[in-house]
Coordinates of C-alpha atoms in Angstrom, one line a residue:
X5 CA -34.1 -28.5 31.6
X6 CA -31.8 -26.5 33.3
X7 CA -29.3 -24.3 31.5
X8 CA -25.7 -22.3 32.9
X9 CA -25.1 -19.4 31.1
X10 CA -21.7 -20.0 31.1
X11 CA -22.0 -23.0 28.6
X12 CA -23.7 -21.0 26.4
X13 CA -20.8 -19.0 26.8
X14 CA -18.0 -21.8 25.9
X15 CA -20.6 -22.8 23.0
X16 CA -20.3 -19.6 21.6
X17 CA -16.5 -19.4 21.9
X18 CA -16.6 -22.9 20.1
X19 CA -18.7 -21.9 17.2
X20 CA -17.2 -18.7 16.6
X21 CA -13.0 -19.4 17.2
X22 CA -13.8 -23.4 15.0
X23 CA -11.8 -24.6 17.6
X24 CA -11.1 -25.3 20.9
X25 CA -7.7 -23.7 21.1
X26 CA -8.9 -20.3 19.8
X27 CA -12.2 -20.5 22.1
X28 CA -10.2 -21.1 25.0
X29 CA -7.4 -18.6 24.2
X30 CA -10.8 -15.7 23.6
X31 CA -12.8 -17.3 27.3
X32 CA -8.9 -17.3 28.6
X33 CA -9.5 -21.2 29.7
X34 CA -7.5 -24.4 29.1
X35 CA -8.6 -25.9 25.7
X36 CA -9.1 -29.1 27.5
X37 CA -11.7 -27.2 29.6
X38 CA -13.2 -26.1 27.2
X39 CA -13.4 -29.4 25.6
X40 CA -15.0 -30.7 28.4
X41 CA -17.9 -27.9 28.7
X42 CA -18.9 -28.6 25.1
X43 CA -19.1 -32.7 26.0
X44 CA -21.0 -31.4 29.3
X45 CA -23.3 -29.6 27.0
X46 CA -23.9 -32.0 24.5
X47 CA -24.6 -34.9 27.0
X48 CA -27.4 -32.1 28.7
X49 CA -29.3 -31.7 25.1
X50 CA -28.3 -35.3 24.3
X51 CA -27.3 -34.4 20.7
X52 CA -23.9 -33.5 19.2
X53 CA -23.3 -29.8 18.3
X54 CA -20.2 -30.0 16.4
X55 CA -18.5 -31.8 13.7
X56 CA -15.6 -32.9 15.0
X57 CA -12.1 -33.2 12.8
X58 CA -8.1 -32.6 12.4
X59 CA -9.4 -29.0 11.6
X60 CA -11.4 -28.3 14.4
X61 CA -15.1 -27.9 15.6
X62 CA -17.6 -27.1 12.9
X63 CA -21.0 -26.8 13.4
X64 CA -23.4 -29.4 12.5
X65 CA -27.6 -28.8 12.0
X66 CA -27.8 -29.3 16.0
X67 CA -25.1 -26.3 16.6
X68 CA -26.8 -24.2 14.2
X69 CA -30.1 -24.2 15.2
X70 CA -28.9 -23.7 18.9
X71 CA -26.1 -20.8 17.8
X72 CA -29.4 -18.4 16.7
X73 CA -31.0 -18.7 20.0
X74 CA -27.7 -18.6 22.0
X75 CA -26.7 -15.3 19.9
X76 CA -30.3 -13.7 20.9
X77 CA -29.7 -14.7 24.3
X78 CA -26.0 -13.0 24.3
X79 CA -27.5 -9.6 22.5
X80 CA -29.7 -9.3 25.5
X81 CA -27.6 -9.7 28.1
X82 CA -25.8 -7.3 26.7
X83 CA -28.8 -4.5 26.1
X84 CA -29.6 -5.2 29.9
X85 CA -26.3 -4.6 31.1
X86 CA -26.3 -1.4 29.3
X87 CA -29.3 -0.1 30.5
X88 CA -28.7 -1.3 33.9
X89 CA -25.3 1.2 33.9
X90 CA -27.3 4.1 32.3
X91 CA -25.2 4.1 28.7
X92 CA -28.1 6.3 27.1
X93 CA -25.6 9.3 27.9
X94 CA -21.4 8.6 26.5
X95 CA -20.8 5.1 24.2
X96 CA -18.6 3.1 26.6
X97 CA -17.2 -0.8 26.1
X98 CA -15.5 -1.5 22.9
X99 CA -17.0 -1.9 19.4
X100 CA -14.7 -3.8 16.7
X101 CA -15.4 -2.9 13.0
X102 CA -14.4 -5.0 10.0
X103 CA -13.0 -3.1 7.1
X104 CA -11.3 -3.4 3.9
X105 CA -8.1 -1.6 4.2
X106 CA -8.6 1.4 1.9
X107 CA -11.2 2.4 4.0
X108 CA -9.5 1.3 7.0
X109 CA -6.4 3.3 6.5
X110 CA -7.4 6.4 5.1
X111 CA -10.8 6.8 6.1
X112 CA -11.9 5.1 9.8
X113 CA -9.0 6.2 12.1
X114 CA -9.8 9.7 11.7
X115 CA -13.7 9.2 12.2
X116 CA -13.3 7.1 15.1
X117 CA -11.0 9.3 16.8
X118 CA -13.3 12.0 16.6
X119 CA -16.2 9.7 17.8
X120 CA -13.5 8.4 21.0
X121 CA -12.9 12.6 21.7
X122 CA -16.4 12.9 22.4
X123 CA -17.2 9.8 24.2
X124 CA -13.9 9.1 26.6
X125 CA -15.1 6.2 27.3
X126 CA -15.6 4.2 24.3
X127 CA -12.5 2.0 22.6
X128 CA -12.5 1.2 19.0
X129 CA -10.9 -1.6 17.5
X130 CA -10.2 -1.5 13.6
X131 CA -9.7 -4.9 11.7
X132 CA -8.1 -3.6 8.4
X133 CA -7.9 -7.0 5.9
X134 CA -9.3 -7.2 2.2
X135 CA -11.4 -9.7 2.4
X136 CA -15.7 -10.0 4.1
X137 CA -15.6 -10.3 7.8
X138 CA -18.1 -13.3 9.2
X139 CA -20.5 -11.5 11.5
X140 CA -22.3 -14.1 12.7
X141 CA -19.0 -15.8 13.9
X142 CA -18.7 -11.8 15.6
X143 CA -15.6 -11.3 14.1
X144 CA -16.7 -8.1 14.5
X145 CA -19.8 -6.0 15.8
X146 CA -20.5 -4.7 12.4
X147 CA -18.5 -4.6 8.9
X148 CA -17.7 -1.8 6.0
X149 CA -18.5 -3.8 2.9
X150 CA -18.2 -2.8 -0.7
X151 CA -21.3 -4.5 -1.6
X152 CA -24.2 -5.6 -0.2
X153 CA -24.9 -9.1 1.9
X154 CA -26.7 -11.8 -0.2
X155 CA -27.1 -14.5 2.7
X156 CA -26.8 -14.5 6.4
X157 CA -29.4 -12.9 9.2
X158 CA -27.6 -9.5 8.3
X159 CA -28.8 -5.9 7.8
X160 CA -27.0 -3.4 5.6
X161 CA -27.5 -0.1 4.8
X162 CA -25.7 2.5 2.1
X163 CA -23.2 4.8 3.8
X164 CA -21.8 6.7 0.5
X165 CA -20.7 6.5 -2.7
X166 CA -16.9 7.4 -3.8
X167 CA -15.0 7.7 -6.6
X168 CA -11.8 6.1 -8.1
X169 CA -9.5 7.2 -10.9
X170 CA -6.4 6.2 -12.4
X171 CA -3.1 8.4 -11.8
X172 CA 0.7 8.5 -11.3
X173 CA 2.5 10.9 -10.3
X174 CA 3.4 13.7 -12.4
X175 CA 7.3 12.1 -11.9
X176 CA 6.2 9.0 -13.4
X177 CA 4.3 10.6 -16.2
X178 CA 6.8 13.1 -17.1
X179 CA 9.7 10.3 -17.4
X180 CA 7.1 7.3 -20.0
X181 CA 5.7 7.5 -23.0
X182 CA 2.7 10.2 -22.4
X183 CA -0.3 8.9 -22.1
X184 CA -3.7 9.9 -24.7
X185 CA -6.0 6.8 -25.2
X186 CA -6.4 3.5 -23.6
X187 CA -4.4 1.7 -25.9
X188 CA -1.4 3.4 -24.6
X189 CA -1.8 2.2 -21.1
X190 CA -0.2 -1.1 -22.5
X191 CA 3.4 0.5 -22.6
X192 CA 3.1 1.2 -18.9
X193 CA 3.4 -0.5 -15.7
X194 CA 0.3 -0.9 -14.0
X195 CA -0.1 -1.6 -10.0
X196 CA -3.0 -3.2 -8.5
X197 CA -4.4 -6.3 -6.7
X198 CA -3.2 -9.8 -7.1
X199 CA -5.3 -11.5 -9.0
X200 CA -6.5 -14.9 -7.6
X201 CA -6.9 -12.4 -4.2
X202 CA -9.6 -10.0 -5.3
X203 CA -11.7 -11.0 -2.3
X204 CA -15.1 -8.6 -4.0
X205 CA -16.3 -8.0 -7.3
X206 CA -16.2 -4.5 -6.9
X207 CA -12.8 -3.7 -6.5
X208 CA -12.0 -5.7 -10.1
X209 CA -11.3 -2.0 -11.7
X210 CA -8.8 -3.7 -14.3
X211 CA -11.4 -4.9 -16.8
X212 CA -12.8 -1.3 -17.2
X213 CA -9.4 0.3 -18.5
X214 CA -8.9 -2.6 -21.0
X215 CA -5.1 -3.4 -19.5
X216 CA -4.9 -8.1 -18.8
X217 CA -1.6 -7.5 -16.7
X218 CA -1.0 -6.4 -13.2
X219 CA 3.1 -5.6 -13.1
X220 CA 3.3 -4.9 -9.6
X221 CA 0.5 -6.6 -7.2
X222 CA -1.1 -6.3 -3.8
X223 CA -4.0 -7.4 -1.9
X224 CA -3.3 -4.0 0.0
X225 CA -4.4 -0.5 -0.8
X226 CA -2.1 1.0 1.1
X227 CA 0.7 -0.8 -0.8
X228 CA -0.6 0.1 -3.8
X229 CA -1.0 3.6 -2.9
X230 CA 2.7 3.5 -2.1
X231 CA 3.7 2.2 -5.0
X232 CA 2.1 5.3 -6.9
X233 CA 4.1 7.2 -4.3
X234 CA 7.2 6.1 -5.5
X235 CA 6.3 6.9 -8.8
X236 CA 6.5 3.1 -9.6
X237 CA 3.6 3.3 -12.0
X238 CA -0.2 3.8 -12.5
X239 CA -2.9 2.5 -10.8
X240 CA -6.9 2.8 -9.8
X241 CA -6.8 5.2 -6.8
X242 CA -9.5 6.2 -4.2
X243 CA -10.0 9.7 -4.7
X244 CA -10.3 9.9 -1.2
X245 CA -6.6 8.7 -0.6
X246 CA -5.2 11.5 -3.5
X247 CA -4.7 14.5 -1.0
X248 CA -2.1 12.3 0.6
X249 CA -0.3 11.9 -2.8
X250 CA 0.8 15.4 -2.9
X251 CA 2.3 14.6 -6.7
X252 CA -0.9 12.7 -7.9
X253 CA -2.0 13.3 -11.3
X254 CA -5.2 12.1 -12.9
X255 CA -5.1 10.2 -16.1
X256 CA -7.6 9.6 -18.6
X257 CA -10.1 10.9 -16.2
X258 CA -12.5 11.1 -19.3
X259 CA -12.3 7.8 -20.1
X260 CA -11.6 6.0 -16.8
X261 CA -13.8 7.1 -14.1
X262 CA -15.2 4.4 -11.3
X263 CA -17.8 4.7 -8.7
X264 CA -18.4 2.5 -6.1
X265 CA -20.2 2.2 -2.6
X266 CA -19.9 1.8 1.1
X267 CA -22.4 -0.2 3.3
X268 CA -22.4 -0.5 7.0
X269 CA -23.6 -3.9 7.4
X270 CA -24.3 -5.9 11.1
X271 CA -26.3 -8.7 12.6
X272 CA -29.8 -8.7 12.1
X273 CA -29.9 -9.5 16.2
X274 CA -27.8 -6.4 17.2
X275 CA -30.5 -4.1 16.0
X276 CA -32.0 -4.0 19.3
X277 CA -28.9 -3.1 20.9
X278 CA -29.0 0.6 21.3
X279 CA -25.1 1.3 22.0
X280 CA -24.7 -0.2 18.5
X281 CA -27.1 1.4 17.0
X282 CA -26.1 4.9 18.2
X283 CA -22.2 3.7 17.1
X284 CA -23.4 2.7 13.7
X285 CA -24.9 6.1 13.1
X286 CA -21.7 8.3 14.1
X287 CA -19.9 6.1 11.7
X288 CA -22.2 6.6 8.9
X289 CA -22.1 10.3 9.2
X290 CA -18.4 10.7 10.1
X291 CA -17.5 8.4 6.8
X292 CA -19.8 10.4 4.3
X293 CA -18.3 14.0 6.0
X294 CA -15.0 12.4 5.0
X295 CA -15.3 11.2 1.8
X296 CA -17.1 14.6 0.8
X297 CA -14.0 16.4 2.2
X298 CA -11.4 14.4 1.0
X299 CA -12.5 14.3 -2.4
X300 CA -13.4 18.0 -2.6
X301 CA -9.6 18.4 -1.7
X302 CA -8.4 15.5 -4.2

């Protein structure tokens, strides 16, 4: 049986984008097109891929057992375009990375800028949400997770450890009730994520300093972190984002003291493709240089 690329192509768009909107919007096709490329497709393997509802195009057993081989067949053709243009030299193309947004905002743009200065050629695109990107849909060509992949054809590896305290600034302290045990937290306001939107275990700091109420809540670090700014109350803090808080005080350091971990994690397929490979290995040494030097500075 004779196969087109190209349908592969659409089938990927499909699987990936749950719809045929989205697919066509990423393969820059009429949905309708689209529509009829997966029929085409289907009629050629004479068994549906997708389930089809109001919600869009999910895959059923079919689609998944053909979304493995059309993913190997895509990470190929990829690797042979690269080394047909020579890329064992500069990183060139673009390479999206999924991160949560504490990472993504204080940590990444600096390392990837200094990756971009040294290989011109190279674009970098940064998805900042708090929440675990879905590689195999290739939301992204590889992920910063803050714990480790249970399920999936996924590879992970341990980028560095960091630490997390709670502080205020020295405003906020020096205008409440000063602050000596845990029990006193209680008389203070405390700032940190929205409860039913904790998106990993991991970043659940709230049950290690004893305080049941969140005054002030965000899904995002980098409100959070501005919040403490404003000297609108105390919070968990990345160590690594302190040096931007120029009036940051620790509190209880003694008693309140997290650490936690960054892994690089990507598709089990992509580890044949050297350009993501070499990518993946910058990052890992540009985060841990960072996260040494910001928290020697914090």
């Amino acid at each position: 049986m004779n196969f087109d690329w190209d349908d592969m192509r659409v089938f990927l768009a499909v699987a990936r984008g749950e719809s045929l909107s989205r697919a066509g919007k990423a393969l820059r096709l009429d949905p309708a097109t689209v529509g009829r490329r997966i029929a085409r497709l289907e009629e050629r393997l004479g068994a549906a891929l997708f389930a089809r509802s109001v919600q869009g195009y999910v895959l059923n057993g079919e689609g998944e057992r053909l979304l493995v081989h059309a993913q190997q067949a895509e990470t190929a053709l990829v690797q042979g375009a690269q080394e047909m243009h020579g890329e064992a030299g500069e990183l060139s193309g673009v390479v999206r990375i999924g991160a949560p947004d504490g990472s993504a905002n204080y940590l990444l743009p600096q390392v990837c800028a200094a990756i971009c200065d040294d290989n011109p050629e190279l674009e970098v695109q940064i998805v900042a949400l708090p929440r675990v990107f879905n590689l195999s849909k290739r939301e992204a060509d590889m992920a910063i997770t803050l714990s480790r992949p249970t399920a999936g054809r996924l590879m992970a590896q341990k980028i560095a450890d960091y630490k997390l305290h709670l502080a205020a600034t020295q405003g906020y302290l020096d205008s409440h009730q000063p602050i000596k045990t845990l029990k006193d937290l209680k008389g203070h306001r405390v700032i940190g994520y929205i409860p039913d939107m904790i998106f990993d275990k991991e970043v659940d700091y709230l049950g290690q300093t004893g305080v049941d109420r969140v005054t002030l809540a965000s899904n995002s670090v980098a409100v959070q972190v501005n919040w403490v700014r404003q000297g609108a109350g105390l919070a968990v803090v990345h160590d690594f984002c302190m040096p931007t808080l120029p009036d940051i005080r620790r509190v209880l350091p003694e008693k309140i003291s997290l650490t936690r971990t960054f892994y690089l994690v990507r598709h089990l397929d992509d580890r044949r493709v050297e350009r993501l490979n070499r990518f993946a290995e910058l990052i890992g040494q540009g985060l841990r240089r960072e996260v040494a030097r910001l928290e020697g500075q914090a």
